[in-house]
CSV table of C-alpha atoms in Angstrom, one decimal:
chain,number,residue,atom,x,y,z
Q,204,UNK,CA,91.7,88.0,142.8
Q,205,UNK,CA,89.3,89.2,145.5
Q,206,UNK,CA,90.6,89.6,149.1
Q,207,UNK,CA,88.3,86.9,149.9
Q,208,UNK,CA,90.2,84.2,148.1
Q,209,UNK,CA,93.6,86.0,149.4
Q,210,UNK,CA,92.8,86.1,153.2
Q,211,UNK,CA,89.5,86.1,155.2
Q,212,UNK,CA,87.8,89.3,155.4
Q,213,UNK,CA,87.8,89.9,159.0
Q,214,UNK,CA,91.1,92.0,157.9
Q,215,UNK,CA,89.5,94.6,156.1
Q,216,UNK,CA,89.2,98.3,157.1
Q,217,UNK,CA,86.0,100.0,158.9
Q,218,UNK,CA,86.4,103.1,156.2
Q,219,UNK,CA,87.0,101.7,152.5
Q,220,UNK,CA,90.9,103.1,151.7
Q,221,UNK,CA,90.8,105.4,148.9
Q,222,UNK,CA,94.0,107.3,148.6
Q,223,UNK,CA,92.2,109.5,145.5
Q,224,UNK,CA,89.4,110.8,147.9
Q,225,UNK,CA,88.9,114.8,147.7
Q,226,UNK,CA,91.6,116.4,150.4
Q,227,UNK,CA,93.7,113.3,150.6
Q,228,UNK,CA,96.8,115.1,149.4
Q,229,UNK,CA,96.6,118.1,151.9
Q,230,UNK,CA,96.0,115.8,155.3
Q,231,UNK,CA,95.4,112.0,154.5
Q,232,UNK,CA,96.6,111.1,158.3
Q,233,UNK,CA,92.8,110.7,159.7
Q,234,UNK,CA,92.4,107.8,156.9
Q,235,UNK,CA,95.6,106.0,157.4
Q,236,UNK,CA,95.6,106.5,161.2
Q,237,UNK,CA,92.1,104.4,161.1
Q,238,UNK,CA,93.8,102.0,158.7
Q,239,UNK,CA,96.5,101.3,161.2
Q,240,UNK,CA,94.2,100.7,163.7
Q,241,UNK,CA,91.4,99.0,162.1
Q,242,UNK,CA,93.7,96.6,159.2
Q,243,UNK,CA,97.0,97.3,159.3
Q,244,UNK,CA,97.4,94.8,156.6
Q,245,UNK,CA,94.9,94.4,154.3
Q,246,UNK,CA,94.5,93.8,151.0
Q,247,UNK,CA,92.9,96.7,149.1
Q,248,UNK,CA,90.9,95.6,145.9
Q,249,UNK,CA,91.6,98.6,143.7
Q,250,UNK,CA,95.3,98.3,143.4
Q,251,UNK,CA,95.5,94.2,143.6
Q,252,UNK,CA,98.4,94.6,146.9
Q,253,UNK,CA,98.4,94.4,150.4
Q,254,UNK,CA,98.6,97.5,152.1
Q,255,UNK,CA,101.5,98.0,154.6
Q,256,UNK,CA,100.4,101.0,157.1
Q,257,UNK,CA,102.6,100.4,160.3
Q,258,UNK,CA,106.2,101.1,160.5
Q,259,UNK,CA,106.9,97.2,162.1
Q,260,UNK,CA,105.8,95.6,159.4
Q,261,UNK,CA,107.1,98.2,156.8
Q,262,UNK,CA,110.6,97.8,157.8
Q,263,UNK,CA,110.4,94.0,157.9
Q,264,UNK,CA,109.5,94.0,154.2
Q,265,UNK,CA,112.0,96.3,153.4
Q,266,UNK,CA,114.4,94.8,155.4
Q,267,UNK,CA,113.8,91.2,153.9
Q,268,UNK,CA,115.3,90.8,150.6
Q,269,UNK,CA,114.9,86.6,150.5
Q,270,UNK,CA,111.0,87.1,150.8
Q,271,UNK,CA,110.8,90.0,149.2
Q,272,UNK,CA,111.5,91.7,146.0
Q,273,UNK,CA,111.4,95.4,144.4
Q,274,UNK,CA,111.2,93.8,140.6
Q,275,UNK,CA,108.9,96.0,138.8
Q,276,UNK,CA,108.4,93.3,136.1
Q,277,UNK,CA,105.5,91.9,137.4
Q,278,UNK,CA,103.5,95.1,138.9
Q,279,UNK,CA,99.9,94.8,138.4
Q,280,UNK,CA,99.5,98.0,140.5
Q,281,UNK,CA,101.2,99.9,136.7
Q,282,UNK,CA,97.9,99.2,134.6
Q,283,UNK,CA,95.4,100.3,137.7
Q,284,UNK,CA,97.5,103.3,137.6
Q,285,UNK,CA,97.6,104.3,134.0
Q,286,UNK,CA,101.6,104.2,133.8
Q,287,UNK,CA,100.4,100.9,131.3
Q,288,UNK,CA,100.6,103.5,128.0
Q,289,UNK,CA,104.7,103.2,127.4
Q,290,UNK,CA,106.8,106.4,126.0
Q,291,UNK,CA,108.6,104.1,123.4
Q,292,UNK,CA,111.4,106.2,123.9
Q,293,UNK,CA,111.6,105.6,127.6
Q,294,UNK,CA,111.2,101.8,127.2
Q,295,UNK,CA,114.6,101.2,126.5
Q,296,UNK,CA,116.2,103.1,129.9
Q,297,UNK,CA,113.5,101.5,131.9
Q,298,UNK,CA,114.9,98.3,130.9
Q,299,UNK,CA,118.0,99.2,132.2
Q,300,UNK,CA,117.2,101.1,135.1
Q,301,UNK,CA,117.9,100.0,138.4
Q,302,UNK,CA,113.9,99.4,139.0
Q,303,UNK,CA,113.6,96.9,136.7
Q,304,UNK,CA,116.8,94.9,137.4
Q,305,UNK,CA,116.7,91.2,138.9
Q,306,UNK,CA,118.8,91.1,141.9
Q,307,UNK,CA,121.9,89.9,140.4
Q,308,UNK,CA,121.6,92.5,137.8
Q,309,UNK,CA,120.3,95.0,140.3
Q,310,UNK,CA,123.7,94.1,143.0
Q,311,UNK,CA,126.0,94.5,140.2
Q,312,UNK,CA,124.9,97.8,138.7
Q,313,UNK,CA,124.8,99.4,142.2
Q,314,UNK,CA,128.4,97.8,142.9
Q,315,UNK,CA,129.5,99.8,140.4
Q,316,UNK,CA,127.8,103.3,140.8
Q,317,UNK,CA,128.2,103.0,144.5
Q,318,UNK,CA,131.3,104.8,144.5
Q,319,UNK,CA,129.8,108.0,142.6
Q,320,UNK,CA,127.0,108.2,145.7
Q,321,UNK,CA,128.9,108.1,148.7
Q,322,UNK,CA,128.6,111.1,151.1
Q,323,UNK,CA,132.4,112.0,150.4
Q,324,UNK,CA,131.4,112.3,146.9
Q,325,UNK,CA,128.4,114.4,147.4
Q,326,UNK,CA,129.9,116.6,149.6
Q,327,UNK,CA,132.0,118.1,146.6
Q,328,UNK,CA,128.7,119.0,144.7
Q,329,UNK,CA,128.2,121.7,147.9
Q,330,UNK,CA,130.1,124.7,146.2
Q,331,UNK,CA,128.0,123.8,142.7
Q,332,UNK,CA,124.7,123.3,144.8
Q,333,UNK,CA,125.0,126.6,146.8
Q,334,UNK,CA,126.2,128.9,143.5
Q,335,UNK,CA,122.8,127.5,142.1
Q,336,UNK,CA,121.0,128.4,145.1
Q,337,UNK,CA,122.1,131.7,145.7
Q,338,UNK,CA,122.2,132.8,141.7
Q,339,UNK,CA,118.2,131.6,141.9
Q,340,UNK,CA,117.1,133.5,145.2
Q,341,UNK,CA,118.8,136.7,143.6
Q,342,UNK,CA,116.2,136.8,140.8
Q,343,UNK,CA,113.5,135.5,143.3
Q,344,UNK,CA,113.8,138.8,145.7
Q,345,UNK,CA,112.7,141.0,143.3
Q,346,UNK,CA,109.4,139.3,142.7
Q,347,UNK,CA,107.9,139.7,146.3
Q,348,UNK,CA,105.1,137.0,145.9
Q,349,UNK,CA,105.5,134.1,144.1
Q,350,UNK,CA,104.6,130.0,143.9
Q,351,UNK,CA,107.6,128.4,145.3
Q,352,UNK,CA,106.7,125.2,143.8
Q,353,UNK,CA,107.2,126.5,140.4
Q,354,UNK,CA,109.0,129.2,141.1
Q,355,UNK,CA,111.7,127.7,144.0
Q,356,UNK,CA,111.3,124.2,144.0
Q,357,UNK,CA,111.2,122.8,140.6
Q,358,UNK,CA,114.2,125.3,139.4
Q,359,UNK,CA,116.9,124.0,141.1
Q,360,UNK,CA,117.5,119.9,141.3
Q,361,UNK,CA,117.2,120.1,137.0
Q,362,UNK,CA,120.1,122.3,137.6
Q,363,UNK,CA,121.3,120.6,139.8
Q,364,UNK,CA,121.5,117.3,138.0
Q,365,UNK,CA,122.7,119.2,134.9
Q,366,UNK,CA,125.4,120.3,136.8
Q,367,UNK,CA,126.8,117.3,138.5
Q,368,UNK,CA,126.6,115.7,134.4
Q,369,UNK,CA,129.1,118.8,133.0
Q,370,UNK,CA,126.3,119.7,130.5
Q,371,UNK,CA,127.6,121.4,128.0
Q,372,UNK,CA,127.3,125.2,128.0
Q,373,UNK,CA,124.4,126.0,126.0
Q,374,UNK,CA,122.5,123.4,126.6
Q,375,UNK,CA,120.9,123.7,130.1
Q,376,UNK,CA,117.5,125.0,128.7
Q,377,UNK,CA,117.1,121.8,126.8
Q,378,UNK,CA,118.2,119.4,129.2
Q,379,UNK,CA,115.7,120.9,132.0
Q,380,UNK,CA,113.0,119.9,129.2
Q,381,UNK,CA,114.6,116.3,129.0
Q,382,UNK,CA,114.5,116.7,132.9
Q,383,UNK,CA,110.7,117.5,133.2
Q,384,UNK,CA,109.9,115.4,130.2
Q,385,UNK,CA,111.4,112.3,131.8
Q,386,UNK,CA,109.5,112.8,135.2
Q,387,UNK,CA,106.2,113.0,132.8
Q,388,UNK,CA,106.8,110.3,131.0
Q,389,UNK,CA,106.2,107.6,134.5
Q,390,UNK,CA,102.6,108.7,133.8
Q,391,UNK,CA,101.7,109.1,130.2
Q,392,UNK,CA,98.1,108.6,130.5
Q,393,UNK,CA,97.7,111.6,132.8
Q,394,UNK,CA,99.0,113.7,130.1
Q,395,UNK,CA,96.5,115.3,127.3
Q,396,UNK,CA,97.2,113.8,124.0
Q,397,UNK,CA,98.3,116.9,122.2
Q,398,UNK,CA,101.3,116.9,125.1
Q,399,UNK,CA,103.0,113.5,123.8
Q,400,UNK,CA,104.3,114.7,120.5
Q,401,UNK,CA,106.6,116.8,122.6
Q,402,UNK,CA,107.4,115.1,125.1
Q,403,UNK,CA,108.7,112.5,123.1
Q,404,UNK,CA,110.4,114.9,121.3
Q,405,UNK,CA,112.0,116.4,124.1
Q,406,UNK,CA,112.9,113.0,125.3
Q,407,UNK,CA,114.5,112.1,121.8
Q,408,UNK,CA,116.5,115.2,122.0
Q,409,UNK,CA,117.6,114.9,125.3
Q,410,UNK,CA,118.8,110.7,125.4
Q,411,UNK,CA,120.9,112.1,122.0
Q,412,UNK,CA,122.9,115.2,124.1
Q,413,UNK,CA,123.5,112.9,127.3
Q,414,UNK,CA,124.8,110.0,124.7
Q,415,UNK,CA,126.8,112.7,123.3
Q,416,UNK,CA,128.5,114.1,126.4
Q,417,UNK,CA,129.1,110.4,128.0
Q,418,UNK,CA,131.0,110.1,124.2
Q,419,UNK,CA,132.7,113.3,125.3
Q,420,UNK,CA,133.3,112.0,128.5
Q,421,UNK,CA,134.7,109.0,127.1
Q,422,UNK,CA,137.1,110.6,125.2
Q,423,UNK,CA,138.2,113.8,127.7
Q,424,UNK,CA,137.6,112.7,131.3
Q,425,UNK,CA,137.1,115.1,133.8
Q,426,UNK,CA,138.1,115.0,137.5
Q,427,UNK,CA,135.5,115.5,140.0
Q,428,UNK,CA,132.7,114.7,137.5
Q,429,UNK,CA,130.0,112.0,138.1
Q,430,UNK,CA,130.0,110.5,134.3
Q,431,UNK,CA,133.6,110.3,134.1
Q,432,UNK,CA,133.3,108.4,137.4
Q,433,UNK,CA,130.7,106.1,136.3
Q,434,UNK,CA,133.0,105.7,132.9
Q,435,UNK,CA,136.2,104.6,135.0
Q,436,UNK,CA,134.2,102.5,137.2
Q,437,UNK,CA,135.4,99.1,137.3
Q,438,UNK,CA,135.3,95.9,139.5
Q,439,UNK,CA,137.1,92.8,138.3
Q,440,UNK,CA,137.1,94.0,134.6
Q,441,UNK,CA,133.4,94.6,134.6
Q,442,UNK,CA,131.8,98.2,133.7
Q,443,UNK,CA,128.9,99.7,132.6
Q,444,UNK,CA,127.9,99.6,128.9
Q,445,UNK,CA,126.4,102.8,127.0
Q,446,UNK,CA,122.7,101.4,127.4
Q,447,UNK,CA,122.9,101.0,131.6
Q,448,UNK,CA,124.9,104.8,131.7
Q,449,UNK,CA,121.8,106.3,129.9
Q,450,UNK,CA,119.5,104.3,132.2
Q,451,UNK,CA,121.7,105.2,135.1
Q,452,UNK,CA,121.1,109.2,134.1
Q,453,UNK,CA,116.9,108.9,133.4
Q,454,UNK,CA,117.2,106.9,137.3
Q,455,UNK,CA,118.8,109.6,138.3
Q,456,UNK,CA,116.5,111.9,137.3
Q,457,UNK,CA,113.3,110.0,138.2
Q,458,UNK,CA,114.7,109.9,141.8
Q,459,UNK,CA,116.3,112.9,141.9
Q,460,UNK,CA,114.0,115.9,140.4
Q,461,UNK,CA,110.4,114.6,141.8
Q,462,UNK,CA,111.3,113.6,145.4
Q,463,UNK,CA,113.5,116.8,145.7
Q,464,UNK,CA,111.1,118.8,144.3
Q,465,UNK,CA,108.0,117.6,146.8
Q,466,UNK,CA,110.7,117.3,149.6
Q,467,UNK,CA,111.8,121.0,149.2
Q,468,UNK,CA,108.2,122.4,148.9
Q,469,UNK,CA,106.9,120.0,152.2
Q,470,UNK,CA,109.6,121.8,153.9
Q,471,UNK,CA,108.7,125.3,152.9
Q,472,UNK,CA,104.8,124.7,153.9
Q,473,UNK,CA,106.1,122.9,157.0
Q,474,UNK,CA,108.0,125.5,158.5
Q,475,UNK,CA,106.0,128.4,157.2
Q,476,UNK,CA,103.0,127.0,159.1
Q,477,UNK,CA,104.5,126.7,162.3
Q,478,UNK,CA,105.6,130.0,163.9
Q,479,UNK,CA,107.5,128.4,166.7
Q,480,UNK,CA,109.3,126.2,164.2
Q,481,UNK,CA,110.3,129.1,162.5
Q,482,UNK,CA,111.9,131.1,164.6
Q,483,UNK,CA,113.5,127.9,166.6
Q,484,UNK,CA,115.3,127.6,163.0
Q,485,UNK,CA,115.9,131.1,162.2
Q,486,UNK,CA,117.8,131.2,165.7
Q,487,UNK,CA,119.9,127.8,165.6
Q,488,UNK,CA,120.9,126.8,161.5
Q,489,UNK,CA,122.2,123.7,162.5
Q,490,UNK,CA,118.6,122.5,163.1
Q,491,UNK,CA,118.0,122.7,159.3
Q,492,UNK,CA,119.5,118.6,159.3
Q,493,UNK,CA,116.4,118.1,161.4
Q,494,UNK,CA,113.9,119.8,160.0
Q,495,UNK,CA,114.5,117.7,156.4
Q,496,UNK,CA,114.7,114.8,158.1
Q,497,UNK,CA,111.4,115.9,160.5
Q,498,UNK,CA,109.6,116.8,157.5
Q,499,UNK,CA,110.3,113.4,155.7
Q,500,UNK,CA,108.7,111.7,158.7
Q,501,UNK,CA,106.1,114.0,159.9
Q,502,UNK,CA,104.1,114.5,156.5
Q,503,UNK,CA,105.7,112.5,153.9
Q,504,UNK,CA,104.9,113.3,150.2
Q,505,UNK,CA,105.1,109.4,149.0
Q,506,UNK,CA,101.4,108.6,148.4
Q,507,UNK,CA,101.9,104.3,147.3
Q,508,UNK,CA,104.8,103.4,148.1
Q,509,UNK,CA,107.7,101.9,147.9
Q,510,UNK,CA,106.5,98.5,146.6
Q,511,UNK,CA,107.4,94.7,146.9
Q,512,UNK,CA,106.6,91.3,145.9
Q,513,UNK,CA,106.2,88.1,147.8
Q,514,UNK,CA,108.9,85.7,146.2
Q,515,UNK,CA,107.3,83.1,148.5
Q,516,UNK,CA,103.7,82.1,150.1
Q,517,UNK,CA,104.5,83.5,153.5
Q,518,UNK,CA,102.3,84.8,156.9
Q,519,UNK,CA,102.9,88.4,158.0
Q,520,UNK,CA,100.8,90.2,160.7
Q,521,UNK,CA,97.6,87.7,160.7
Q,522,UNK,CA,97.2,87.4,156.8
Q,523,UNK,CA,98.5,85.1,154.5
Q,524,UNK,CA,100.6,86.7,151.3
Q,525,UNK,CA,100.4,84.7,148.5
Q,526,UNK,CA,104.0,83.9,146.2
Q,527,UNK,CA,104.1,86.9,143.7
Q,528,UNK,CA,101.7,89.3,145.6
Q,529,UNK,CA,102.1,93.0,145.7
Q,530,UNK,CA,102.7,94.9,148.9
Q,531,UNK,CA,102.5,98.8,148.9
Q,532,UNK,CA,104.3,100.4,152.0
Q,533,UNK,CA,102.4,103.7,152.8
Q,534,UNK,CA,105.7,105.6,153.7
Q,535,UNK,CA,103.0,108.4,154.7
Q,536,UNK,CA,101.7,106.0,156.8
Q,537,UNK,CA,104.5,104.3,158.8
Q,538,UNK,CA,106.7,107.3,159.9
Q,539,UNK,CA,103.4,108.5,161.3
Q,540,UNK,CA,103.3,105.2,163.3
Q,541,UNK,CA,102.3,105.4,167.2
Q,542,UNK,CA,104.1,102.3,167.7
Q,543,UNK,CA,107.3,103.2,166.7
Q,544,UNK,CA,107.9,106.7,167.5
Q,545,UNK,CA,107.3,109.2,170.5
Q,546,UNK,CA,104.6,112.0,170.7
Q,547,UNK,CA,104.1,110.7,166.1
Q,548,UNK,CA,101.3,113.6,166.0
Q,549,UNK,CA,103.7,116.6,167.1
Q,550,UNK,CA,106.8,118.1,164.7
Q,551,UNK,CA,109.5,117.8,166.6
Q,552,UNK,CA,112.4,119.8,164.9
Q,553,UNK,CA,114.8,118.5,167.5
Q,554,UNK,CA,113.6,114.6,167.1
Q,555,UNK,CA,116.3,111.9,166.2
Q,556,UNK,CA,115.8,110.9,162.4
Q,557,UNK,CA,117.9,107.6,162.8
Q,558,UNK,CA,114.4,105.5,162.7
Q,559,UNK,CA,114.0,107.6,158.8
Q,560,UNK,CA,113.3,104.9,156.8
Q,561,UNK,CA,111.9,107.8,154.2
Q,562,UNK,CA,114.6,106.6,151.3
Q,563,UNK,CA,114.2,102.6,152.0
Q,564,UNK,CA,116.6,100.6,153.9
Q,565,UNK,CA,119.4,97.9,153.3
Q,566,UNK,CA,120.6,96.6,149.9
Q,567,UNK,CA,117.7,98.7,148.3
Q,568,UNK,CA,118.4,102.2,150.0
Q,569,UNK,CA,117.9,105.4,147.4
Q,570,UNK,CA,121.4,105.9,145.5
Q,571,UNK,CA,120.5,109.7,145.6
Q,572,UNK,CA,119.6,109.7,149.2
Q,573,UNK,CA,122.5,111.9,150.5
Q,574,UNK,CA,122.6,113.9,147.3
Q,575,UNK,CA,119.0,115.0,147.7
Q,576,UNK,CA,119.5,115.8,151.7
Q,577,UNK,CA,122.6,118.1,150.7
Q,578,UNK,CA,120.7,119.6,148.4
Q,579,UNK,CA,117.6,120.4,150.0
Q,580,UNK,CA,119.6,121.1,153.0
Q,581,UNK,CA,121.7,123.9,151.5
Q,582,UNK,CA,118.7,125.0,149.5
Q,583,UNK,CA,116.3,125.4,152.8
Q,584,UNK,CA,119.3,126.7,155.0
Q,585,UNK,CA,119.8,129.7,152.4
Q,586,UNK,CA,115.7,130.6,151.8
Q,587,UNK,CA,115.9,131.0,156.1
Q,588,UNK,CA,119.0,132.8,156.2
Q,589,UNK,CA,118.0,135.3,153.3
Q,590,UNK,CA,114.3,135.7,153.6
Q,591,UNK,CA,113.7,135.5,157.2
Q,592,UNK,CA,109.9,137.3,157.3
Q,593,UNK,CA,108.9,135.2,154.6
Q,594,UNK,CA,105.3,134.1,155.2
Q,595,UNK,CA,102.1,131.9,153.6
Q,596,UNK,CA,100.0,133.6,151.6
Q,597,UNK,CA,97.6,130.5,151.2
Q,598,UNK,CA,97.2,127.4,152.3
Q,599,UNK,CA,98.9,124.8,149.4
Q,600,UNK,CA,97.0,123.7,146.6
Q,601,UNK,CA,97.1,119.7,145.7
Q,602,UNK,CA,96.6,118.3,142.1
Q,603,UNK,CA,96.3,114.5,141.1
Q,604,UNK,CA,99.5,112.0,140.9
Q,605,UNK,CA,98.8,108.3,141.2
Q,606,UNK,CA,102.3,107.8,143.5
Q,607,UNK,CA,102.4,111.3,145.0
Q,608,UNK,CA,101.0,114.1,147.2
Q,609,UNK,CA,101.5,116.4,144.7
Q,610,UNK,CA,101.7,120.0,145.8
Q,611,UNK,CA,101.3,121.8,142.9
Q,612,UNK,CA,100.9,125.6,144.5
Q,613,UNK,CA,102.3,127.2,147.2
Q,614,UNK,CA,101.7,131.0,148.0
Q,615,UNK,CA,104.6,132.7,149.9
Q,616,UNK,CA,105.2,136.5,150.5
Q,617,UNK,CA,109.2,136.3,150.3
Q,618,UNK,CA,109.3,140.1,152.6
Q,619,UNK,CA,112.2,141.9,152.8
Q,620,UNK,CA,115.8,139.8,152.1
Q,621,UNK,CA,118.4,140.3,155.2
Q,622,UNK,CA,121.5,142.0,154.3
């Protein structure tokens, strides 16, 4: 469907929107600023979707469940991005995942699992997360110079998720492989042919491991254990079945791993490229929470999304949107909107982050947001305290990714650890 068929072409931006242009991952903001000014809501031919680049319209779409749905069954964008080559081992998990359920199914599962992800429930994980971070930083101290993406950001989330699920001792490496394989399976067309066989093996073995762990937890429930909580959760006789539990673990990996890895990497980069902010955070450790929120706002790593689908013909922002058409909310743009944030182009570690919609809004607010925030706050706070002299060696290097501004290399010199 062309833009002309969808809406008169007067809403086209002067410069063609291209999130895959060279240099976009490192600095998308000049292009997005132009987009907000010239065509804040326009039809993108390549992605077969409406692009939402301003905060007002983005928030309106996220909070309006009567006119917009996140149901992915008709996600035209998937074929454009190359994620149509389904990994068979993930197909059943995806069918039962939160992202694929209709409104009633989503509401039912969310109602059952929400108690396991409240701030209070998440806070109980603090000692485990702190121990994992401390152990990792002990091993990092001897290296001196390292790639913070690989050696820091990618190491912590998989271990934390495994710890949350109480994966049996001796299977940590297998679960780590499963975590990486699930994340990679989202975009199988980006994989080389020789990578598919080992990826499928790791997913099969991981599903078997998680299934065995779930069955063990049914027989031997534990206190303060997320799987036990999910298994025992019941509302008026309604419980989660085996496939739903497996899908939830997969969703936890997808949401908790990829997002947290990127957030941690961007936090380190934002901190080290701004010496004034680094000094401020070292002097006032309580600002770590603000740092995380401002990184989510100022330099969001989500390239494309979240996505919603129009449930009816409607008009918004001066354009006509047809029932069934997709809208992509550009978080990297809406969270830098000058109309919504005072001095939006200034990184302010003392800014009030209450308007942050980085984890969504309303009924589809990210269940794992509390966990992601706690994990990154602990990791960043400990890193700053133990390595107050760390410095950036080179600007980050970015790699290809359909939906994320994927930071692959962030070279840092740790300096002398604090006593």
